[in-house]
């Protein structure tokens, strides 16, 4: 790790801290992510190695944050892995925040929303075509290069050796705002639709500059969803009431989605409606 000069902490992900650093030899800025892998006497578990090589393979896409290399360090006899990523200057959450508050508060330009949504869809399609679900897409996981107008998916691929947790390693609550109803209801047979759900929530959030479904518990999250989109029935969604975490909910009718995203044109509302 002497190759890198640690500059500052830039974030805290679900699995650990992220540092901005500089490659001393090349001057290249990188993001260092210490992984919290459970290592046994045998060293790095094969599941983790498989995930890292998958991550490296997926990151050869314009719309996925590039994994430059993996550094293996021995810390007091304990092996630690650092993932070294290309560095991007901000994430979509911080980016939207700059449009939401302060003297420069204004809507995001429609062509920027279009471009970010396009790049997000390309990145998600790339992952899905390689058989990988992200399962935790959210604005914090989408990195943005402001100057170039580039958006890339981050925090990918560690989703299988570890399941998506409810609390982060610092016991911070993991956001549920982008989580699909089938996941919230405890379905175990979900697929690519869970990422498309998150894409829809992120699209709406760019248009609204605030979250569409800001639930603070799994139950509240489902209420937010059902209040807007209607409570699902057995007829619309066979088997829904047999899912593990199904309860009895108020019977809401679907509302007009356009009212929740007043800045979107009809084509935008139509596009949004197909992600839910
Ligand atoms: P993550 O664990 O990927 O969700 O990262 C947590 C936070 O660290 C993100 O929300 C970003 O603000 C920041 N971050 C992660 N990866 C990078 C990167 N490659 N470049 C710059 N910032 C990053």
Coordinates of C-alpha atoms and ligand atoms in Angstrom, one line a residue:
X1 CA 0.0 0.0 0.0
X2 CA 3.1 2.3 0.1
X3 CA 2.4 2.9 -3.6
X4 CA -0.5 5.1 -2.6
X5 CA -0.8 8.4 -0.7
X6 CA -4.0 8.4 1.3
X7 CA -5.7 11.8 0.9
X8 CA -9.1 11.8 2.6
X9 CA -12.1 9.7 3.5
X10 CA -14.7 10.2 0.8
X11 CA -17.4 7.9 2.0
X12 CA -18.7 5.1 3.9
X13 CA -20.2 2.2 2.1
X14 CA -22.2 -0.7 3.3
X15 CA -19.1 -2.8 3.7
X16 CA -16.4 -0.3 4.7
X17 CA -14.7 3.1 4.4
X18 CA -13.7 4.5 1.1
X19 CA -10.6 6.7 0.8
X20 CA -9.4 9.0 -1.9
X21 CA -5.7 8.3 -2.7
X22 CA -3.0 9.0 -5.2
X23 CA -0.9 6.6 -7.0
X24 CA 2.6 8.0 -6.2
X25 CA 4.1 6.7 -9.4
X26 CA 1.6 8.0 -11.9
X27 CA -0.3 10.7 -10.0
X28 CA -3.6 8.9 -10.8
X29 CA -6.4 9.5 -8.3
X30 CA -7.9 6.3 -7.0
X31 CA -10.6 5.2 -4.5
X32 CA -9.4 2.6 -2.0
X33 CA -11.9 0.3 -0.5
X34 CA -10.9 -2.0 2.3
X35 CA -13.0 -5.2 2.1
X36 CA -14.3 -6.9 5.1
X37 CA -13.9 -10.4 4.0
X38 CA -13.9 -13.2 6.6
X39 CA -10.6 -14.9 6.0
X40 CA -9.7 -18.3 7.4
X41 CA -6.4 -20.1 7.6
X42 CA -6.7 -20.9 4.0
X43 CA -6.6 -17.2 3.0
X44 CA -9.1 -15.5 0.8
X45 CA -12.2 -17.6 0.4
X46 CA -12.8 -18.8 -3.1
X47 CA -16.3 -17.2 -3.2
X48 CA -14.7 -13.8 -2.7
X49 CA -12.0 -14.4 -5.3
X50 CA -14.7 -15.4 -7.8
X51 CA -16.6 -12.2 -7.0
X52 CA -13.6 -10.0 -7.4
X53 CA -12.7 -11.5 -10.8
X54 CA -16.3 -11.1 -11.8
X55 CA -16.2 -7.5 -10.7
X56 CA -13.0 -6.9 -12.6
X57 CA -14.5 -8.4 -15.7
X58 CA -17.7 -6.3 -15.4
X59 CA -15.7 -3.2 -14.8
X60 CA -14.5 -3.2 -18.4
X61 CA -17.6 -1.3 -19.3
X62 CA -17.8 2.5 -19.7
X63 CA -20.8 2.6 -17.3
X64 CA -19.3 0.6 -14.4
X65 CA -16.6 2.0 -12.1
X66 CA -13.3 0.5 -13.2
X67 CA -11.6 -1.9 -10.7
X68 CA -7.9 -1.1 -11.4
X69 CA -6.4 -3.7 -9.2
X70 CA -6.6 -5.6 -5.9
X71 CA -3.9 -5.1 -3.2
X72 CA -3.3 -7.9 -0.7
X73 CA -1.8 -6.6 2.6
X74 CA -0.8 -8.4 5.7
X75 CA -2.0 -6.5 8.8
X76 CA -0.6 -8.0 12.0
X77 CA -0.7 -11.4 10.5
X78 CA -4.2 -10.9 9.2
X79 CA -4.7 -10.7 5.4
X80 CA -6.6 -7.6 4.2
X81 CA -7.7 -6.9 0.7
X82 CA -8.0 -3.5 -0.8
X83 CA -9.9 -2.9 -4.0
X84 CA -8.4 0.0 -6.0
X85 CA -11.0 1.8 -8.2
X86 CA -10.7 4.7 -10.5
X87 CA -11.7 7.9 -8.7
X88 CA -14.8 10.0 -9.7
X89 CA -15.4 13.3 -8.1
X90 CA -18.9 12.9 -6.7
X91 CA -21.9 10.6 -6.5
X92 CA -25.5 11.1 -7.7
X93 CA -26.8 11.8 -4.2
X94 CA -24.4 14.6 -3.6
X95 CA -24.9 15.8 -7.1
X96 CA -28.7 16.0 -6.8
X97 CA -28.2 17.7 -3.4
X98 CA -26.5 20.6 -5.1
X99 CA -29.6 21.2 -7.2
X100 CA -32.0 20.8 -4.2
X101 CA -30.6 23.3 -1.8
X102 CA -28.7 26.5 -1.6
X103 CA -28.6 29.6 -3.9
X104 CA -28.2 27.4 -7.0
X105 CA -31.4 25.3 -6.3
X106 CA -33.0 24.5 -9.6
X107 CA -34.3 21.5 -11.6
X108 CA -31.8 19.1 -13.1
X109 CA -31.7 19.9 -16.9
X110 CA -33.9 17.3 -18.7
X111 CA -31.1 16.4 -21.1
X112 CA -28.9 15.6 -18.2
X113 CA -31.6 13.4 -16.6
X114 CA -31.9 11.6 -20.0
X115 CA -28.2 11.1 -20.3
X116 CA -27.7 9.8 -16.7
X117 CA -30.7 7.5 -17.1
X118 CA -29.3 6.2 -20.4
X119 CA -25.9 5.5 -18.9
X120 CA -27.5 3.8 -15.9
X121 CA -29.6 1.5 -18.1
X122 CA -26.5 0.6 -20.2
X123 CA -24.6 -0.2 -17.0
X124 CA -27.4 -2.3 -15.6
X125 CA -27.9 -4.1 -19.0
X126 CA -24.2 -4.9 -19.0
X127 CA -24.4 -6.5 -15.5
X128 CA -27.6 -8.4 -16.3
X129 CA -26.2 -9.7 -19.6
X130 CA -23.4 -11.2 -17.5
X131 CA -25.9 -12.8 -15.1
X132 CA -25.2 -10.3 -12.3
X133 CA -27.8 -8.5 -10.3
X134 CA -26.7 -5.4 -8.4
X135 CA -29.5 -5.5 -5.8
X136 CA -28.6 -2.3 -4.1
X137 CA -28.7 0.4 -6.7
X138 CA -29.1 3.9 -5.2
X139 CA -27.9 7.4 -5.9
X140 CA -25.0 6.9 -3.4
X141 CA -23.8 4.0 -5.5
X142 CA -23.8 5.9 -8.8
X143 CA -20.6 7.9 -9.3
X144 CA -20.6 11.0 -11.4
X145 CA -17.9 12.9 -13.2
X146 CA -19.5 16.4 -13.3
X147 CA -17.3 17.9 -16.0
X148 CA -17.7 15.1 -18.4
X149 CA -21.3 14.3 -17.6
X150 CA -20.4 10.6 -17.0
X151 CA -22.3 8.3 -14.6
X152 CA -21.0 4.9 -13.5
X153 CA -22.3 2.1 -11.3
X154 CA -20.3 1.3 -8.2
X155 CA -20.5 -1.1 -5.3
X156 CA -21.1 -4.0 -7.6
X157 CA -20.5 -7.6 -7.3
X158 CA -20.0 -8.0 -3.6
X159 CA -23.6 -8.8 -3.3
X160 CA -23.4 -12.6 -3.3
X161 CA -20.6 -13.5 -0.9
X162 CA -22.4 -11.1 1.4
X163 CA -26.2 -10.8 1.4
X164 CA -27.6 -7.3 1.3
X165 CA -27.7 -6.4 4.9
X166 CA -30.2 -4.2 6.8
X167 CA -27.4 -2.4 8.8
X168 CA -24.0 -1.3 7.5
X169 CA -20.8 -2.3 9.2
X170 CA -21.1 0.8 11.4
X171 CA -24.7 -0.1 12.2
X172 CA -26.0 2.7 10.1
X173 CA -29.4 1.8 8.6
X174 CA -29.1 0.8 5.0
X175 CA -31.6 2.7 2.9
X176 CA -34.7 0.9 1.7
X177 CA -36.0 3.6 -0.6
X178 CA -34.9 1.8 -3.8
X179 CA -35.8 -1.7 -2.8
X180 CA -38.4 -3.6 -4.9
X181 CA -41.6 -4.8 -3.2
X182 CA -40.8 -8.5 -3.9
X183 CA -37.6 -8.1 -1.9
X184 CA -39.4 -6.2 0.9
X185 CA -42.0 -8.9 1.0
X186 CA -39.3 -11.6 1.4
X187 CA -39.5 -13.3 -2.0
X188 CA -36.5 -15.5 -2.6
X189 CA -37.1 -15.9 -6.4
X190 CA -36.5 -12.4 -7.6
X191 CA -34.6 -11.4 -10.7
X192 CA -33.5 -8.4 -12.9
X193 CA -36.7 -6.6 -12.1
X194 CA -35.3 -5.7 -8.6
X195 CA -32.7 -3.5 -10.3
X196 CA -35.2 -2.0 -12.8
X197 CA -37.3 -1.0 -9.8
X198 CA -34.3 0.9 -8.4
X199 CA -33.7 2.5 -11.8
X200 CA -37.3 3.8 -11.7
X201 CA -36.9 5.2 -8.2
X202 CA -33.6 6.9 -9.2
X203 CA -35.2 8.3 -12.4
X204 CA -38.1 9.8 -10.4
X205 CA -35.6 11.2 -7.8
X206 CA -33.6 13.0 -10.5
X207 CA -36.9 14.6 -11.8
X208 CA -38.2 15.4 -8.3
X209 CA -34.9 16.2 -6.5
X210 CA -36.3 14.1 -3.7
X211 CA -36.9 10.5 -3.1
X212 CA -40.2 8.9 -4.4
X213 CA -40.6 6.3 -1.7
X214 CA -38.7 7.5 1.5
X215 CA -39.7 4.7 3.9
X216 CA -38.0 4.3 7.2
X217 CA -38.8 0.7 7.9
X218 CA -39.7 -2.2 5.6
X219 CA -43.4 -1.9 6.5
X220 CA -43.4 1.9 5.9
X221 CA -41.5 1.4 2.6
X222 CA -44.3 -1.0 1.3
X223 CA -47.0 1.5 2.4
X224 CA -45.3 4.3 0.4
X225 CA -45.2 2.0 -2.7
X226 CA -48.8 0.7 -2.3
X227 CA -50.2 4.2 -1.6
X228 CA -48.9 5.5 -5.0
X229 CA -49.0 2.4 -7.2
X230 CA -52.0 0.6 -5.6
X231 CA -52.0 -2.4 -3.2
X232 CA -51.3 -5.5 -5.2
X233 CA -54.0 -8.1 -5.4
X234 CA -53.7 -11.9 -6.0
X235 CA -55.3 -11.3 -9.4
X236 CA -52.6 -8.9 -10.5
X237 CA -49.7 -10.6 -8.7
X238 CA -50.5 -14.3 -8.1
X239 CA -48.9 -15.6 -4.9
X240 CA -48.3 -12.2 -3.4
X241 CA -50.3 -12.9 -0.2
X242 CA -48.3 -16.1 0.4
X243 CA -44.9 -14.3 0.5
X244 CA -43.0 -14.6 3.8
X245 CA -43.5 -11.0 4.9
X246 CA -47.0 -10.3 3.6
X247 CA -49.4 -8.6 6.0
X248 CA -52.9 -7.1 5.5
X249 CA -52.5 -3.7 4.0
X250 CA -55.1 -0.9 3.3
X251 CA -56.6 -1.4 -0.1
X252 CA -55.3 1.5 -2.1
X253 CA -56.1 2.2 -5.7
X254 CA -53.3 3.2 -8.1
X255 CA -52.7 7.0 -8.2
X256 CA -51.8 9.0 -11.3
X257 CA -48.0 8.7 -11.4
X258 CA -47.7 12.0 -13.4
X259 CA -48.7 13.9 -10.3
X260 CA -45.7 12.6 -8.4
X261 CA -43.3 13.8 -11.1
X262 CA -44.8 17.0 -12.4
X263 CA -41.6 18.0 -14.2
X264 CA -41.7 15.0 -16.5
X265 CA -43.3 15.0 -19.9
X266 CA -45.8 12.2 -20.8
X267 CA -43.1 10.1 -22.5
X268 CA -41.0 10.4 -19.3
X269 CA -44.0 9.3 -17.1
X270 CA -44.6 6.4 -19.5
X271 CA -41.0 5.3 -19.3
X272 CA -41.1 5.6 -15.5
X273 CA -44.3 3.6 -15.3
X274 CA -42.7 0.5 -17.0
X275 CA -40.0 0.2 -14.3
X276 CA -42.6 -0.4 -11.6
Ligands
LIG1 P1 -19.9 2.6 -1.8 O1 -19.4 1.6 -0.7 O2 -19.4 2.2 -3.2 O3 -21.3 2.8 -1.7 O4 -19.2 4.0 -1.5 C1 -19.6 4.8 -0.5 C2 -19.3 6.3 -0.9 O5 -17.9 6.4 -1.2 C3 -20.0 6.6 -2.2 O6 -21.3 7.1 -2.0 C4 -19.1 7.7 -2.8 O7 -19.4 8.9 -2.3 C5 -17.7 7.3 -2.4 N1 -17.0 6.5 -3.4 C6 -17.1 5.1 -3.6 N2 -16.4 4.8 -4.7 C7 -15.8 5.9 -5.2 C8 -15.0 6.1 -6.3 N3 -14.5 5.2 -7.1 N4 -14.6 7.4 -6.5 C9 -15.0 8.4 -5.7 N5 -15.8 8.2 -4.6 C10 -16.2 7.0 -4.4

